[in-house]
CSV table of C-alpha atoms in Angstrom, one decimal:
chain,number,residue,atom,x,y,z
U,56,MET,CA,-23.8,7.0,-209.2
U,57,SER,CA,-20.9,4.5,-209.5
U,58,GLU,CA,-20.0,1.6,-207.4
U,59,THR,CA,-17.0,2.7,-205.8
U,60,GLY,CA,-19.6,5.9,-204.6
U,61,THR,CA,-22.3,3.7,-203.4
U,62,ILE,CA,-19.8,1.5,-201.4
U,63,ILE,CA,-18.1,4.4,-199.7
U,64,LYS,CA,-21.2,6.2,-199.5
U,65,ASN,CA,-23.0,3.5,-197.5
U,66,GLY,CA,-19.5,2.6,-195.2
U,67,LEU,CA,-20.2,6.5,-194.2
U,68,TRP,CA,-23.3,7.1,-194.2
U,69,ASP,CA,-26.1,4.8,-195.0
U,70,ASN,CA,-25.1,1.8,-193.5
U,71,ASN,CA,-22.8,3.2,-190.8
U,72,VAL,CA,-21.7,0.6,-188.7
U,73,ILE,CA,-22.9,2.9,-184.6
U,74,PHE,CA,-25.8,4.5,-186.5
U,75,VAL,CA,-27.4,1.9,-188.4
U,76,GLN,CA,-25.8,-1.1,-188.1
U,77,LEU,CA,-25.3,-0.9,-184.3
U,78,LEU,CA,-22.3,-2.9,-184.8
U,79,GLY,CA,-18.9,-2.1,-182.4
U,80,MET,CA,-20.4,-0.8,-179.4
U,81,CYS,CA,-18.0,-1.9,-176.4
U,82,PRO,CA,-14.9,-0.2,-177.8
U,83,LEU,CA,-17.2,2.8,-179.1
U,84,LEU,CA,-18.1,3.2,-175.5
U,85,GLY,CA,-14.8,2.9,-173.9
U,86,VAL,CA,-13.2,4.9,-175.8
U,87,SER,CA,-15.0,8.1,-176.5
U,88,THR,CA,-14.6,10.0,-173.2
U,89,ASN,CA,-12.9,12.6,-175.5
U,90,ALA,CA,-12.2,13.4,-179.1
U,91,ILE,CA,-9.3,12.7,-179.4
U,92,ASN,CA,-9.2,9.4,-178.3
U,93,GLY,CA,-12.3,8.7,-180.6
U,94,ILE,CA,-10.0,9.8,-184.0
U,95,GLY,CA,-6.7,7.2,-182.5
U,96,MET,CA,-8.8,4.7,-182.1
U,97,GLY,CA,-10.9,5.1,-185.3
U,98,LEU,CA,-8.0,5.1,-187.5
U,99,ALA,CA,-6.7,2.0,-186.3
U,100,THR,CA,-9.8,0.2,-186.5
U,101,THR,CA,-10.0,1.6,-189.9
U,102,PHE,CA,-6.2,0.9,-190.8
U,103,VAL,CA,-6.8,-3.1,-189.2
U,104,LEU,CA,-10.9,-2.5,-191.5
U,105,VAL,CA,-8.7,-1.8,-194.5
U,106,GLY,CA,-6.1,-4.6,-194.0
U,107,SER,CA,-8.0,-7.7,-193.3
U,108,ASN,CA,-11.3,-6.9,-195.5
U,109,ILE,CA,-8.8,-6.6,-198.7
U,110,VAL,CA,-6.3,-9.8,-197.2
U,111,VAL,CA,-9.9,-12.0,-196.9
U,112,SER,CA,-10.6,-10.5,-200.3
U,113,TRP,CA,-7.5,-12.5,-201.5
U,114,ILE,CA,-8.1,-15.9,-199.1
U,115,ARG,CA,-12.0,-16.4,-200.5
U,116,ASN,CA,-11.7,-18.3,-203.0
U,117,PHE,CA,-9.3,-20.8,-200.7
U,118,ILE,CA,-11.6,-20.9,-197.5
U,119,PRO,CA,-13.8,-23.5,-197.8
U,120,ASN,CA,-17.2,-22.4,-195.9
U,121,ASP,CA,-17.2,-23.7,-193.2
U,122,ILE,CA,-14.3,-23.2,-191.6
U,123,ARG,CA,-14.0,-18.8,-192.9
U,124,ILE,CA,-14.8,-17.7,-189.7
U,125,PRO,CA,-12.0,-19.1,-187.8
U,126,ALA,CA,-9.7,-18.6,-190.5
U,127,TYR,CA,-11.2,-14.9,-190.7
U,128,VAL,CA,-10.8,-13.9,-186.8
U,129,ILE,CA,-7.0,-16.0,-187.3
U,130,VAL,CA,-6.8,-12.9,-189.6
U,131,ILE,CA,-7.8,-10.2,-187.9
U,132,ALA,CA,-6.1,-11.1,-185.1
U,133,SER,CA,-2.6,-11.0,-186.4
U,134,PHE,CA,-3.9,-7.3,-188.4
U,135,VAL,CA,-4.5,-6.5,-184.6
U,136,THR,CA,-1.7,-7.7,-183.1
U,137,MET,CA,1.1,-6.3,-186.2
U,138,ILE,CA,-0.1,-2.9,-185.4
U,139,ASP,CA,-0.6,-3.0,-181.7
U,140,LEU,CA,3.2,-4.3,-181.8
U,141,LEU,CA,4.0,-1.3,-184.6
U,142,MET,CA,2.4,1.7,-182.5
U,143,ASN,CA,4.0,0.7,-179.1
U,144,ALA,CA,7.7,0.6,-181.4
U,145,PHE,CA,7.2,4.4,-183.2
U,146,PHE,CA,3.8,6.0,-181.6
U,147,ILE,CA,4.7,4.7,-177.9
U,148,ASP,CA,2.5,8.1,-176.7
U,149,LEU,CA,-0.5,7.6,-178.3
U,150,HIS,CA,-0.2,3.7,-177.4
U,151,HIS,CA,-0.5,4.7,-173.8
U,152,VAL,CA,-3.7,6.4,-174.7
U,153,LEU,CA,-4.8,3.5,-176.8
U,154,GLY,CA,-2.9,0.7,-175.5
U,155,ILE,CA,-5.3,-1.2,-173.2
U,156,PHE,CA,-7.7,-0.3,-176.7
U,157,ILE,CA,-6.2,-1.6,-179.0
U,158,PRO,CA,-7.1,-5.6,-178.0
U,159,LEU,CA,-10.5,-4.6,-178.4
U,160,ILE,CA,-10.4,-4.3,-181.8
U,161,VAL,CA,-10.2,-7.9,-182.2
U,162,VAL,CA,-13.7,-8.2,-180.4
U,163,ASN,CA,-15.2,-5.5,-182.6
U,164,CYS,CA,-18.2,-7.8,-184.4
U,165,ALA,CA,-17.8,-4.5,-187.0
U,166,ILE,CA,-14.6,-6.1,-188.4
U,167,LEU,CA,-16.0,-9.5,-189.0
U,168,GLY,CA,-19.4,-8.2,-189.9
U,169,ARG,CA,-17.2,-6.7,-193.1
U,170,ALA,CA,-15.5,-9.1,-193.3
U,171,GLU,CA,-18.8,-12.3,-193.5
U,172,ALA,CA,-20.9,-9.4,-195.4
U,173,PHE,CA,-18.4,-7.9,-198.2
U,174,ALA,CA,-15.2,-9.1,-198.2
U,175,CYS,CA,-15.4,-12.3,-198.9
U,176,LYS,CA,-18.3,-11.4,-202.1
U,177,ASN,CA,-16.3,-9.1,-203.6
U,178,ASN,CA,-12.6,-8.1,-205.5
U,179,ALA,CA,-9.6,-7.3,-203.6
U,180,LEU,CA,-10.0,-3.5,-204.6
U,181,ALA,CA,-14.0,-2.8,-203.7
U,182,SER,CA,-13.2,-4.5,-200.2
U,183,ALA,CA,-9.9,-1.5,-199.8
U,184,TYR,CA,-12.8,1.1,-199.8
U,185,ASP,CA,-15.5,-1.2,-198.4
U,186,GLY,CA,-12.5,-1.2,-195.1
U,187,LEU,CA,-11.8,2.4,-196.1
U,188,ALA,CA,-15.4,4.1,-195.8
U,189,THR,CA,-16.8,1.6,-193.0
U,190,GLY,CA,-13.5,2.2,-190.7
U,191,LEU,CA,-14.1,6.1,-191.6
U,192,GLY,CA,-17.5,6.3,-191.3
U,193,PHE,CA,-16.5,4.3,-187.6
U,194,THR,CA,-14.2,6.9,-186.4
U,195,LEU,CA,-16.8,10.1,-187.6
U,196,ALA,CA,-19.7,8.0,-185.0
U,197,LEU,CA,-16.9,8.1,-182.3
U,198,VAL,CA,-15.9,12.0,-182.9
U,199,ILE,CA,-19.2,13.1,-183.1
U,200,LEU,CA,-19.8,11.0,-179.8
U,201,GLY,CA,-16.4,12.0,-178.1
U,202,SER,CA,-16.7,16.0,-179.1
U,203,VAL,CA,-19.9,15.7,-177.3
U,204,ARG,CA,-19.0,13.9,-174.2
U,205,GLU,CA,-15.8,16.0,-173.6
U,206,LEU,CA,-17.8,19.0,-174.0
U,207,LEU,CA,-20.1,18.2,-171.5
U,208,GLY,CA,-18.5,16.6,-169.5
U,209,SER,CA,-15.0,18.4,-169.2
U,210,GLY,CA,-15.9,21.0,-170.6
U,211,LYS,CA,-13.2,21.0,-173.5
U,212,TRP,CA,-12.9,20.0,-176.9
U,213,PHE,CA,-9.7,18.5,-178.1
U,214,ASP,CA,-7.7,19.0,-175.2
U,215,MET,CA,-8.5,23.3,-175.6
U,216,ASP,CA,-11.5,25.1,-172.6
U,217,VAL,CA,-13.5,26.1,-174.9
U,218,MET,CA,-17.1,26.0,-172.6
U,219,GLY,CA,-15.2,29.0,-170.1
U,220,SER,CA,-14.6,28.9,-167.0
U,221,SER,CA,-18.2,30.0,-165.8
U,222,TYR,CA,-18.6,26.2,-167.0
U,223,HIS,CA,-19.4,23.6,-164.0
U,224,PRO,CA,-18.7,19.7,-166.0
U,225,ALA,CA,-21.0,17.0,-166.0
U,226,ILE,CA,-18.8,14.6,-165.1
U,227,GLY,CA,-21.2,12.0,-165.7
U,228,PHE,CA,-21.4,12.3,-169.2
U,229,ILE,CA,-17.6,11.1,-169.0
U,230,LEU,CA,-18.5,8.6,-166.5
U,231,PRO,CA,-20.0,4.8,-168.8
U,232,PRO,CA,-23.8,5.1,-168.0
U,233,GLY,CA,-23.0,9.2,-169.7
U,234,ALA,CA,-22.0,6.7,-173.2
U,235,PHE,CA,-25.1,5.2,-173.3
U,236,ILE,CA,-27.1,8.2,-173.0
U,237,VAL,CA,-25.8,10.7,-175.4
U,238,LEU,CA,-25.5,7.4,-177.9
U,239,GLY,CA,-29.2,7.0,-177.6
U,240,PHE,CA,-29.4,11.1,-178.6
U,241,ILE,CA,-26.9,10.9,-181.6
U,242,LEU,CA,-29.5,7.8,-182.7
U,243,MET,CA,-32.7,9.9,-182.6
U,244,THR,CA,-31.2,12.7,-184.0
U,245,VAL,CA,-30.0,10.8,-186.6
U,246,ARG,CA,-32.6,8.8,-187.3
U,247,TRP,CA,-35.4,11.9,-187.2
U,248,PHE,CA,-33.2,13.3,-189.7
U,249,ASN,CA,-32.8,10.6,-192.4
U,250,LEU,CA,-36.8,9.7,-192.2
U,251,LYS,CA,-37.1,12.9,-193.1
U,252,ARG,CA,-35.1,12.6,-195.7
U,253,ALA,CA,-36.8,10.3,-196.9
U,254,LYS,CA,-40.3,11.3,-196.8
U,255,GLN,CA,-38.7,14.6,-199.1
U,256,GLN,CA,-37.3,11.7,-201.1
U,257,VAL,CA,-40.2,9.4,-201.4
U,258,SER,CA,-38.8,6.6,-202.1
U,259,PRO,CA,-37.3,5.4,-198.5
U,260,PRO,CA,-33.7,3.7,-198.8
U,261,SER,CA,-34.1,-0.2,-198.4
U,262,SER,CA,-30.1,-0.5,-196.3
U,263,HIS,CA,-32.1,1.0,-193.5
U,264,CYS,CA,-32.2,-1.3,-190.5
U,265,ALA,CA,-30.8,-4.4,-192.6
U,266,LEU,CA,-28.5,-6.4,-191.1
U,267,PRO,CA,-26.0,-7.9,-193.3
Q,69,MET,CA,-13.4,-37.9,-193.6
Q,70,SER,CA,-10.8,-36.7,-196.8
Q,71,ASP,CA,-12.7,-33.4,-196.3
Q,72,LEU,CA,-12.1,-32.7,-192.9
Q,73,PHE,CA,-8.5,-33.3,-193.3
Q,74,ARG,CA,-8.7,-30.5,-196.1
Q,75,MET,CA,-10.2,-28.2,-194.1
Q,76,GLY,CA,-7.6,-28.6,-191.0
Q,77,LEU,CA,-4.9,-28.8,-193.3
Q,78,ILE,CA,-5.8,-24.9,-194.7
Q,79,LEU,CA,-6.8,-24.2,-191.2
Q,80,MET,CA,-3.3,-24.8,-190.5
Q,81,VAL,CA,-1.9,-23.1,-193.3
Q,82,VAL,CA,-4.0,-19.9,-193.1
Q,83,GLY,CA,-2.0,-20.4,-188.8
Q,84,ALA,CA,1.3,-21.0,-189.8
Q,85,VAL,CA,1.9,-18.2,-192.1
Q,86,ALA,CA,-0.2,-15.4,-190.1
Q,87,THR,CA,2.9,-16.3,-186.9
Q,88,ALA,CA,5.7,-16.1,-190.0
Q,89,MET,CA,4.0,-12.6,-190.3
Q,90,LEU,CA,3.4,-12.1,-186.4
Q,91,ALA,CA,7.2,-13.3,-186.0
Q,92,GLY,CA,8.7,-11.2,-188.7
Q,93,THR,CA,6.9,-7.9,-186.9
Q,94,ASP,CA,8.1,-9.0,-184.1
Q,95,ALA,CA,11.6,-9.6,-185.0
Q,96,VAL,CA,11.5,-5.7,-186.2
Q,97,THR,CA,9.9,-4.9,-183.5
Q,98,SER,CA,11.5,-5.3,-180.4
Q,99,GLY,CA,14.6,-3.6,-180.2
Q,100,PRO,CA,12.6,0.2,-180.6
Q,101,ILE,CA,10.0,-1.7,-178.2
Q,102,ALA,CA,12.8,-2.1,-175.3
Q,103,GLU,CA,14.5,1.6,-176.5
Q,104,ALA,CA,11.2,3.4,-176.3
Q,105,LYS,CA,10.2,1.6,-172.2
Q,106,ARG,CA,13.7,2.7,-171.6
Q,107,GLN,CA,14.1,6.2,-172.6
Q,108,GLU,CA,10.1,6.4,-171.1
Q,109,LEU,CA,11.7,4.9,-167.8
Q,110,LEU,CA,14.6,7.7,-167.8
Q,111,LYS,CA,12.1,10.1,-168.2
Q,112,ALA,CA,10.5,9.3,-165.5
Q,113,LEU,CA,13.3,8.7,-163.2
Q,114,ARG,CA,15.0,12.3,-164.6
Q,115,GLN,CA,11.7,13.5,-163.6
Q,116,VAL,CA,11.6,12.4,-160.0
Q,117,LEU,CA,15.3,12.1,-159.2
Q,118,PRO,CA,17.2,14.8,-157.5
Q,119,GLU,CA,19.2,16.6,-160.6
Q,120,GLY,CA,22.5,16.2,-161.9
Q,121,PHE,CA,22.8,12.7,-162.0
Q,122,ASP,CA,25.6,11.4,-164.0
Q,123,ASN,CA,25.2,7.2,-163.9
Q,124,GLU,CA,22.6,5.9,-165.6
Q,125,PRO,CA,20.0,5.2,-162.6
Q,126,ASP,CA,18.1,2.6,-165.2
Q,127,ARG,CA,21.3,-0.1,-164.6
Q,128,ASP,CA,22.0,1.0,-160.9
Q,129,PHE,CA,19.3,-0.6,-159.2
Q,130,ILE,CA,18.2,-3.2,-156.5
Q,131,VAL,CA,15.4,-4.9,-156.3
Q,132,VAL,CA,13.7,-5.2,-152.8
Q,133,ASN,CA,10.3,-5.9,-151.5
Q,134,ASP,CA,8.4,-4.2,-148.5
Q,135,LYS,CA,4.8,-4.1,-147.5
Q,136,ARG,CA,5.3,-0.6,-146.8
Q,137,LEU,CA,6.1,-0.4,-150.4
Q,138,GLU,CA,3.7,-3.0,-152.9
Q,139,LYS,CA,0.9,-5.0,-151.4
Q,140,GLN,CA,2.5,-7.9,-149.5
Q,141,GLY,CA,5.7,-7.3,-150.0
Q,142,ALA,CA,6.1,-7.6,-154.2
Q,143,PRO,CA,9.3,-6.7,-155.7
Q,144,THR,CA,10.2,-3.2,-156.0
Q,145,THR,CA,12.7,-1.8,-157.9
Q,146,ILE,CA,14.7,1.0,-156.5
Q,147,TYR,CA,15.9,3.5,-159.3
Q,148,ARG,CA,19.7,4.9,-157.5
Q,149,GLY,CA,20.9,8.8,-158.4
Q,150,ARG,CA,24.5,9.3,-157.8
Q,151,LYS,CA,26.9,12.2,-159.4
Q,152,GLY,CA,30.3,10.2,-159.4
Q,153,ALA,CA,30.8,8.6,-155.9
Q,154,THR,CA,27.8,11.2,-154.1
Q,155,ASN,CA,24.6,9.0,-153.5
Q,156,LEU,CA,22.2,12.0,-154.6
Q,157,GLY,CA,19.3,9.8,-154.0
Q,158,ALA,CA,16.5,6.9,-155.4
Q,159,ALA,CA,13.5,6.4,-157.3
Q,160,TYR,CA,11.2,4.3,-157.3
Q,161,THR,CA,7.4,3.1,-156.7
Q,162,VAL,CA,5.1,2.5,-155.0
Q,163,VAL,CA,1.6,1.5,-154.5
Q,164,ALA,CA,-1.6,3.1,-152.8
Q,165,PRO,CA,-3.6,-0.2,-152.3
Q,166,ASP,CA,-6.9,2.3,-151.0
Q,167,GLY,CA,-7.5,4.7,-153.8
Q,168,TYR,CA,-11.4,5.0,-155.1
Q,169,SER,CA,-10.9,1.6,-157.7
Q,170,GLY,CA,-8.2,0.2,-157.8
Q,171,ASP,CA,-4.6,0.0,-157.5
Q,172,ILE,CA,-2.8,3.4,-157.7
Q,173,THR,CA,1.1,3.3,-158.7
Q,174,ILE,CA,3.5,6.5,-158.1
Q,175,MET,CA,6.6,7.0,-158.2
Q,176,MET,CA,8.7,9.3,-155.9
Q,177,GLY,CA,12.0,10.6,-155.5
Q,178,VAL,CA,14.0,10.8,-152.7
Q,179,ALA,CA,17.5,12.9,-152.0
Q,180,THR,CA,20.0,11.7,-149.6
Q,181,GLY,CA,18.6,12.5,-146.2
Q,182,GLY,CA,15.0,11.9,-146.7
Q,183,THR,CA,13.7,14.5,-148.9
Q,184,ILE,CA,11.2,14.1,-151.1
Q,185,THR,CA,12.1,15.4,-154.6
Q,186,SER,CA,8.9,15.0,-156.1
Q,187,ILE,CA,6.8,12.4,-157.1
Q,188,GLN,CA,4.3,11.7,-160.2
Q,189,VAL,CA,1.4,9.3,-160.4
Q,190,LEU,CA,2.2,6.6,-162.8
Q,191,SER,CA,-1.0,4.5,-163.0
Q,192,HIS,CA,-4.0,5.2,-161.6
Q,193,LYS,CA,-8.3,4.1,-162.5
Q,194,GLU,CA,-10.1,7.0,-160.4
Q,195,THR,CA,-13.2,8.6,-160.9
Q,196,PRO,CA,-12.4,11.2,-164.0
Q,197,GLY,CA,-13.4,14.9,-163.4
Q,198,LEU,CA,-13.1,14.3,-159.5
Q,199,GLY,CA,-10.1,11.4,-158.0
Q,200,ASP,CA,-8.0,12.3,-161.5
Q,201,LYS,CA,-7.1,15.9,-160.4
Q,202,ILE,CA,-4.2,14.1,-158.9
Q,203,VAL,CA,-2.7,13.8,-163.2
Q,204,THR,CA,-4.8,16.7,-164.3
Q,205,THR,CA,-3.4,19.5,-161.7
Q,206,ARG,CA,-0.6,20.1,-160.0
Q,207,TRP,CA,-1.3,19.1,-156.7
Q,208,PRO,CA,1.3,16.5,-156.7
Q,209,ASP,CA,3.6,19.8,-156.4
Q,210,ALA,CA,2.5,19.9,-152.9
Q,211,PHE,CA,5.2,16.8,-151.3
Q,212,LYS,CA,8.2,18.1,-153.3
Q,213,GLY,CA,10.8,19.3,-150.5
Q,214,LYS,CA,8.8,17.3,-147.4
Q,215,THR,CA,10.1,15.4,-145.2
Q,216,LEU,CA,8.9,13.6,-142.5
Q,217,ASN,CA,9.0,16.3,-139.9
Q,218,ASN,CA,8.2,19.4,-142.1
Q,219,ILE,CA,4.2,18.7,-143.1
Q,220,LYS,CA,2.0,17.0,-141.0
Q,221,TRP,CA,1.3,13.8,-143.3
Q,222,GLY,CA,-2.6,13.3,-144.0
Q,223,VAL,CA,-5.0,15.6,-146.0
Q,224,LYS,CA,-6.9,18.9,-144.0
Q,225,LYS,CA,-10.3,16.8,-143.4
Q,226,ASP,CA,-7.5,14.3,-141.3
Q,227,SER,CA,-6.1,16.7,-139.7
Q,228,GLY,CA,-3.0,16.9,-142.2
Q,229,ASP,CA,-1.8,19.8,-143.6
Q,230,PHE,CA,-2.4,18.4,-147.7
Q,231,ASP,CA,-5.1,19.5,-149.8
Q,232,GLN,CA,-7.9,17.7,-151.2
Q,233,PHE,CA,-10.2,17.6,-153.9
Q,234,ALA,CA,-14.4,18.8,-153.5
Q,235,GLY,CA,-16.1,15.4,-153.2
Q,236,ALA,CA,-12.5,13.4,-153.5
Q,237,THR,CA,-11.0,12.9,-150.2
Q,238,ILE,CA,-10.6,9.0,-150.7
Q,239,THR,CA,-7.6,9.2,-153.7
Q,240,PRO,CA,-5.5,11.9,-152.4
Q,241,ARG,CA,-6.0,10.3,-148.8
Q,242,ALA,CA,-4.7,7.1,-150.1
Q,243,ILE,CA,-1.3,8.2,-151.8
Q,244,VAL,CA,-0.8,10.7,-148.8
Q,245,GLY,CA,-0.6,7.4,-147.2
Q,246,ALA,CA,1.8,5.4,-149.5
Q,247,VAL,CA,3.7,8.0,-150.0
Q,248,LYS,CA,4.2,8.6,-145.9
Q,249,ARG,CA,5.0,4.9,-146.4
Q,250,GLY,CA,7.3,4.8,-148.6
Q,251,LEU,CA,9.2,7.7,-147.1
Q,252,GLU,CA,9.5,6.2,-143.9
Q,253,TYR,CA,10.8,3.2,-145.9
Q,254,PHE,CA,13.5,5.5,-147.4
Q,255,VAL,CA,14.9,6.9,-144.2
Q,256,GLU,CA,14.9,3.3,-141.8
Q,257,ASN,CA,16.9,1.5,-145.2
Q,258,GLU,CA,18.8,5.0,-146.2
Q,259,LYS,CA,22.5,3.5,-145.9
Q,260,THR,CA,22.0,-0.3,-147.4
Q,261,LEU,CA,20.2,1.3,-150.1
Q,262,PHE,CA,23.1,2.7,-151.7
Q,263,ALA,CA,25.7,0.3,-150.4
Q,264,GLN,CA,24.5,-2.4,-152.4
Q,265,ALA,CA,25.2,-3.4,-155.8
Q,266,ALA,CA,23.2,-3.9,-159.2
Q,267,PRO,CA,22.2,-7.7,-159.6
Q,268,VAL,CA,25.1,-8.2,-162.3
Q,269,GLU,CA,22.8,-10.8,-164.1
Q,270,LYS,CA,19.9,-8.2,-164.7
Q,271,VAL,CA,21.9,-5.9,-166.2
Q,272,ALA,CA,23.9,-7.9,-168.4
Q,273,LYS,CA,20.8,-8.7,-170.1
Q,274,GLU,CA,19.4,-5.7,-170.5
Q,275,VAL,CA,22.9,-3.9,-171.8
Q,276,LYS,CA,21.9,-5.9,-174.7
Q,277,PRO,CA,19.5,-3.9,-177.0
């Protein structure tokens, strides 16, 4: 497989920030009460990831090793503030839903993680692909978790009634404990699926459980 | 030592570039943000004020301090709707500090004479699926057309006339209480509310886009 293909496959599934690396739990658990929030938060994070990965990759040769972390944090925080202002100015409805979660992107360790693990060692193009793939993988996880919680917790999916009026929503799934429970079951399913696939392929994928 | 100096310098450059970028973004977005906020306020006011006003209520306001509207008498802005020289009504926020979790902010509109035109919950932290029925259902419509005397103020559990939700009595009780206090304030101060002129300074500041 080509190098770009590997990067994208890694970000989306094999090394997914949520399912495999378990990074960025805080925004994941916070916003995943429904599927729409998941998409909005995921795309905002993707934008920041692509931007910060590109810039980190550009400046990687000028920044001495000792101060790379504060420099990266400045880059990430600037991107988050910019997206916050732009969203507030031009997409105010979306900003209402995600407003309080946008600053949380700064502390999403998935972003600093990608800057550290990938962008500071690769060129800008590859870093952009990596940011995009990681961000979309994050979005995927948010949408799956958000969909399950929305379906069980309010009987809806993307704000449409799908469970019928006889379904009595289990509110617990919308509350914070529900996020942990659903996440646990999703992780179990993903691992079961990956283990089964690894058995079939004989050679197990090496990226599993390997934190960057 | 020179190494330390160099690193400080590099960090300073990074910080300066980031600051410049943010200043640029702010310069581009501050206008649209102010306009979007104003449109939003106008939209909220249009929903709660009596119909037919032809002034700009977001520029025709006074600021008052009263314990019944805001915790510890923090300032509350009262927006006034008029048609020509006739006073139609006023819109203002009341805070219910006794919700199930955290404050509930409610925008209420009252027509002259003390009749509620509409209320709208602006922000709350109530439990999803239980207390948040105050925004997901049409429950707030029950307040339309109510005065201090034509209904028993209180939820049914407290032998009033307002519905509570199954499993959530505290939230509706808090809102009914807050709206009642807001209405009492309006009835007491109705005359002076419309007489005072809007603070000139603030208006001038807000006119600038």
